[in-house]
């Protein structure tokens, strides 16, 4: 009889499995989110540096026009950071992302 599971054991196992699944999905989402944002900023930095290296200091004046679309997109992800704080996906306080 000890090998049979009762309803409490099944319920507890189900809750643990749901929590593990939620944590796995949360970590996967945040890893992908942070990687995409990092790659965006890295691309902006790399293109800016490359243009200055190739075209000289004259590229500094026109560089923003080249990378502005991606830079704006990366900056707009701050909105998602606020959503992450509000929904509890991340633990940082709400104020720092709001001030950006």
mmCIF file with all atom_site columns, C-alpha atoms in Angstrom:
data_model
loop_
_atom_site.group_PDB
_atom_site.id
_atom_site.type_symbol
_atom_site.label_atom_id
_atom_site.label_alt_id
_atom_site.label_comp_id
_atom_site.label_asym_id
_atom_site.label_entity_id
_atom_site.label_seq_id
_atom_site.pdbx_PDB_ins_code
_atom_site.Cartn_x
_atom_site.Cartn_y
_atom_site.Cartn_z
_atom_site.occupancy
_atom_site.B_iso_or_equiv
_atom_site.pdbx_formal_charge
_atom_site.auth_seq_id
_atom_site.auth_comp_id
_atom_site.auth_asym_id
_atom_site.auth_atom_id
_atom_site.pdbx_PDB_model_num
ATOM 1   C CA . UNK A 1 1   ? 0.000  0.000  0.000   1.00 0.00 ? 1   UNK A CA 1
ATOM 2   C CA . UNK A 1 2   ? 2.887  2.398  0.568   1.00 0.00 ? 2   UNK A CA 1
ATOM 3   C CA . UNK A 1 3   ? 3.712  2.363  -3.152  1.00 0.00 ? 3   UNK A CA 1
ATOM 4   C CA . UNK A 1 4   ? 0.354  3.922  -4.024  1.00 0.00 ? 4   UNK A CA 1
ATOM 5   C CA . UNK A 1 5   ? 0.237  7.668  -4.328  1.00 0.00 ? 5   UNK A CA 1
ATOM 6   C CA . UNK A 1 6   ? -2.523 9.568  -2.660  1.00 0.00 ? 6   UNK A CA 1
ATOM 7   C CA . UNK A 1 7   ? -4.133 12.758 -3.973  1.00 0.00 ? 7   UNK A CA 1
ATOM 8   C CA . UNK A 1 8   ? -1.890 15.012 -1.857  1.00 0.00 ? 8   UNK A CA 1
ATOM 9   C CA . UNK A 1 9   ? 1.291  13.476 -3.282  1.00 0.00 ? 9   UNK A CA 1
ATOM 10  C CA . UNK A 1 10  ? 0.006  13.801 -6.831  1.00 0.00 ? 10  UNK A CA 1
ATOM 11  C CA . UNK A 1 11  ? -1.025 17.406 -6.227  1.00 0.00 ? 11  UNK A CA 1
ATOM 12  C CA . UNK A 1 12  ? 2.369  18.262 -4.714  1.00 0.00 ? 12  UNK A CA 1
ATOM 13  C CA . UNK A 1 13  ? 4.223  16.606 -7.604  1.00 0.00 ? 13  UNK A CA 1
ATOM 14  C CA . UNK A 1 14  ? 2.073  18.487 -10.110 1.00 0.00 ? 14  UNK A CA 1
ATOM 15  C CA . UNK A 1 15  ? 2.760  21.820 -8.383  1.00 0.00 ? 15  UNK A CA 1
ATOM 16  C CA . UNK A 1 16  ? 6.501  21.128 -8.365  1.00 0.00 ? 16  UNK A CA 1
ATOM 17  C CA . UNK A 1 17  ? 6.430  20.211 -12.070 1.00 0.00 ? 17  UNK A CA 1
ATOM 18  C CA . UNK A 1 18  ? 4.500  23.412 -12.889 1.00 0.00 ? 18  UNK A CA 1
ATOM 19  C CA . UNK A 1 19  ? 6.999  25.519 -10.935 1.00 0.00 ? 19  UNK A CA 1
ATOM 20  C CA . UNK A 1 20  ? 9.941  23.849 -12.687 1.00 0.00 ? 20  UNK A CA 1
ATOM 21  C CA . UNK A 1 21  ? 8.322  24.438 -16.090 1.00 0.00 ? 21  UNK A CA 1
ATOM 22  C CA . UNK A 1 22  ? 7.594  28.098 -15.238 1.00 0.00 ? 22  UNK A CA 1
ATOM 23  C CA . UNK A 1 23  ? 11.185 28.649 -14.066 1.00 0.00 ? 23  UNK A CA 1
ATOM 24  C CA . UNK A 1 24  ? 12.571 27.001 -17.197 1.00 0.00 ? 24  UNK A CA 1
ATOM 25  C CA . UNK A 1 25  ? 10.383 29.101 -19.507 1.00 0.00 ? 25  UNK A CA 1
ATOM 26  C CA . UNK A 1 26  ? 11.163 32.284 -17.562 1.00 0.00 ? 26  UNK A CA 1
ATOM 27  C CA . UNK A 1 27  ? 14.905 31.669 -17.685 1.00 0.00 ? 27  UNK A CA 1
ATOM 28  C CA . UNK A 1 28  ? 14.772 30.798 -21.387 1.00 0.00 ? 28  UNK A CA 1
ATOM 29  C CA . UNK A 1 29  ? 12.766 33.922 -22.212 1.00 0.00 ? 29  UNK A CA 1
ATOM 30  C CA . UNK A 1 30  ? 15.038 36.216 -20.197 1.00 0.00 ? 30  UNK A CA 1
ATOM 31  C CA . UNK A 1 31  ? 18.151 34.650 -21.740 1.00 0.00 ? 31  UNK A CA 1
ATOM 32  C CA . UNK A 1 32  ? 16.813 35.166 -25.259 1.00 0.00 ? 32  UNK A CA 1
ATOM 33  C CA . UNK A 1 33  ? 15.610 38.702 -24.428 1.00 0.00 ? 33  UNK A CA 1
ATOM 34  C CA . UNK A 1 34  ? 18.958 39.733 -22.928 1.00 0.00 ? 34  UNK A CA 1
ATOM 35  C CA . UNK A 1 35  ? 20.899 38.124 -25.787 1.00 0.00 ? 35  UNK A CA 1
ATOM 36  C CA . UNK A 1 36  ? 18.885 39.933 -28.462 1.00 0.00 ? 36  UNK A CA 1
ATOM 37  C CA . UNK A 1 37  ? 19.265 43.292 -26.712 1.00 0.00 ? 37  UNK A CA 1
ATOM 38  C CA . UNK A 1 38  ? 22.992 42.700 -26.181 1.00 0.00 ? 38  UNK A CA 1
ATOM 39  C CA . UNK A 1 39  ? 23.460 41.754 -29.833 1.00 0.00 ? 39  UNK A CA 1
ATOM 40  C CA . UNK A 1 40  ? 21.613 44.909 -30.871 1.00 0.00 ? 40  UNK A CA 1
ATOM 41  C CA . UNK A 1 41  ? 23.820 47.168 -28.782 1.00 0.00 ? 41  UNK A CA 1
ATOM 42  C CA . UNK A 1 42  ? 26.928 45.284 -29.909 1.00 0.00 ? 42  UNK A CA 1
ATOM 43  C CA . UNK A 1 43  ? 25.939 45.760 -33.549 1.00 0.00 ? 43  UNK A CA 1
ATOM 44  C CA . UNK A 1 44  ? 25.443 49.512 -32.989 1.00 0.00 ? 44  UNK A CA 1
ATOM 45  C CA . UNK A 1 45  ? 28.851 49.722 -31.311 1.00 0.00 ? 45  UNK A CA 1
ATOM 46  C CA . UNK A 1 46  ? 30.588 47.609 -33.963 1.00 0.00 ? 46  UNK A CA 1
ATOM 47  C CA . UNK A 1 47  ? 29.111 49.489 -36.940 1.00 0.00 ? 47  UNK A CA 1
ATOM 48  C CA . UNK A 1 48  ? 29.902 52.842 -35.319 1.00 0.00 ? 48  UNK A CA 1
ATOM 49  C CA . UNK A 1 49  ? 33.478 51.817 -34.599 1.00 0.00 ? 49  UNK A CA 1
ATOM 50  C CA . UNK A 1 50  ? 33.948 50.317 -38.051 1.00 0.00 ? 50  UNK A CA 1
ATOM 51  C CA . UNK A 1 51  ? 32.629 53.422 -39.810 1.00 0.00 ? 51  UNK A CA 1
ATOM 52  C CA . UNK A 1 52  ? 34.971 55.676 -37.851 1.00 0.00 ? 52  UNK A CA 1
ATOM 53  C CA . UNK A 1 53  ? 37.887 53.339 -38.552 1.00 0.00 ? 53  UNK A CA 1
ATOM 54  C CA . UNK A 1 54  ? 37.183 53.259 -42.298 1.00 0.00 ? 54  UNK A CA 1
ATOM 55  C CA . UNK A 1 55  ? 35.825 56.737 -43.005 1.00 0.00 ? 55  UNK A CA 1
ATOM 56  C CA . UNK A 1 56  ? 37.619 58.668 -40.311 1.00 0.00 ? 56  UNK A CA 1
ATOM 57  C CA . UNK A 1 57  ? 36.153 61.251 -38.001 1.00 0.00 ? 57  UNK A CA 1
ATOM 58  C CA . UNK A 1 58  ? 33.795 62.483 -40.715 1.00 0.00 ? 58  UNK A CA 1
ATOM 59  C CA . UNK A 1 59  ? 31.675 59.385 -40.097 1.00 0.00 ? 59  UNK A CA 1
ATOM 60  C CA . UNK A 1 60  ? 30.861 60.586 -36.587 1.00 0.00 ? 60  UNK A CA 1
ATOM 61  C CA . UNK A 1 61  ? 28.411 63.164 -37.948 1.00 0.00 ? 61  UNK A CA 1
ATOM 62  C CA . UNK A 1 62  ? 26.480 60.670 -40.083 1.00 0.00 ? 62  UNK A CA 1
ATOM 63  C CA . UNK A 1 63  ? 26.827 57.632 -37.845 1.00 0.00 ? 63  UNK A CA 1
ATOM 64  C CA . UNK A 1 64  ? 23.563 58.144 -35.974 1.00 0.00 ? 64  UNK A CA 1
ATOM 65  C CA . UNK A 1 65  ? 21.582 58.082 -39.208 1.00 0.00 ? 65  UNK A CA 1
ATOM 66  C CA . UNK A 1 66  ? 23.092 54.688 -39.978 1.00 0.00 ? 66  UNK A CA 1
ATOM 67  C CA . UNK A 1 67  ? 22.340 52.970 -36.683 1.00 0.00 ? 67  UNK A CA 1
ATOM 68  C CA . UNK A 1 68  ? 19.444 55.032 -35.311 1.00 0.00 ? 68  UNK A CA 1
ATOM 69  C CA . UNK A 1 69  ? 16.709 52.499 -36.146 1.00 0.00 ? 69  UNK A CA 1
ATOM 70  C CA . UNK A 1 70  ? 18.407 49.748 -34.146 1.00 0.00 ? 70  UNK A CA 1
ATOM 71  C CA . UNK A 1 71  ? 19.512 52.057 -31.357 1.00 0.00 ? 71  UNK A CA 1
ATOM 72  C CA . UNK A 1 72  ? 15.921 53.289 -30.922 1.00 0.00 ? 72  UNK A CA 1
ATOM 73  C CA . UNK A 1 73  ? 14.668 49.701 -30.909 1.00 0.00 ? 73  UNK A CA 1
ATOM 74  C CA . UNK A 1 74  ? 17.144 48.720 -28.217 1.00 0.00 ? 74  UNK A CA 1
ATOM 75  C CA . UNK A 1 75  ? 16.199 51.744 -26.141 1.00 0.00 ? 75  UNK A CA 1
ATOM 76  C CA . UNK A 1 76  ? 12.511 50.894 -26.462 1.00 0.00 ? 76  UNK A CA 1
ATOM 77  C CA . UNK A 1 77  ? 13.111 47.545 -24.781 1.00 0.00 ? 77  UNK A CA 1
ATOM 78  C CA . UNK A 1 78  ? 13.290 49.485 -21.515 1.00 0.00 ? 78  UNK A CA 1
ATOM 79  C CA . UNK A 1 79  ? 9.488  49.329 -21.638 1.00 0.00 ? 79  UNK A CA 1
ATOM 80  C CA . UNK A 1 80  ? 9.743  45.544 -21.470 1.00 0.00 ? 80  UNK A CA 1
ATOM 81  C CA . UNK A 1 81  ? 12.059 45.819 -18.471 1.00 0.00 ? 81  UNK A CA 1
ATOM 82  C CA . UNK A 1 82  ? 9.339  47.759 -16.667 1.00 0.00 ? 82  UNK A CA 1
ATOM 83  C CA . UNK A 1 83  ? 6.833  45.049 -17.591 1.00 0.00 ? 83  UNK A CA 1
ATOM 84  C CA . UNK A 1 84  ? 9.272  42.402 -16.322 1.00 0.00 ? 84  UNK A CA 1
ATOM 85  C CA . UNK A 1 85  ? 9.504  44.184 -12.960 1.00 0.00 ? 85  UNK A CA 1
ATOM 86  C CA . UNK A 1 86  ? 5.758  44.694 -12.657 1.00 0.00 ? 86  UNK A CA 1
ATOM 87  C CA . UNK A 1 87  ? 4.917  41.081 -13.514 1.00 0.00 ? 87  UNK A CA 1
ATOM 88  C CA . UNK A 1 88  ? 7.630  39.651 -11.262 1.00 0.00 ? 88  UNK A CA 1
ATOM 89  C CA . UNK A 1 89  ? 9.805  38.111 -13.961 1.00 0.00 ? 89  UNK A CA 1
ATOM 90  C CA . UNK A 1 90  ? 12.745 40.043 -12.554 1.00 0.00 ? 90  UNK A CA 1
ATOM 91  C CA . UNK A 1 91  ? 13.395 41.317 -9.058  1.00 0.00 ? 91  UNK A CA 1
ATOM 92  C CA . UNK A 1 92  ? 14.920 44.749 -9.629  1.00 0.00 ? 92  UNK A CA 1
ATOM 93  C CA . UNK A 1 93  ? 12.864 47.676 -8.435  1.00 0.00 ? 93  UNK A CA 1
ATOM 94  C CA . UNK A 1 94  ? 10.582 49.471 -10.861 1.00 0.00 ? 94  UNK A CA 1
ATOM 95  C CA . UNK A 1 95  ? 12.217 52.886 -10.511 1.00 0.00 ? 95  UNK A CA 1
ATOM 96  C CA . UNK A 1 96  ? 15.593 52.431 -12.321 1.00 0.00 ? 96  UNK A CA 1
ATOM 97  C CA . UNK A 1 97  ? 14.126 51.240 -15.659 1.00 0.00 ? 97  UNK A CA 1
ATOM 98  C CA . UNK A 1 98  ? 11.462 53.919 -15.419 1.00 0.00 ? 98  UNK A CA 1
ATOM 99  C CA . UNK A 1 99  ? 14.084 56.668 -15.143 1.00 0.00 ? 99  UNK A CA 1
ATOM 100 C CA . UNK A 1 100 ? 15.843 55.692 -18.359 1.00 0.00 ? 100 UNK A CA 1
#
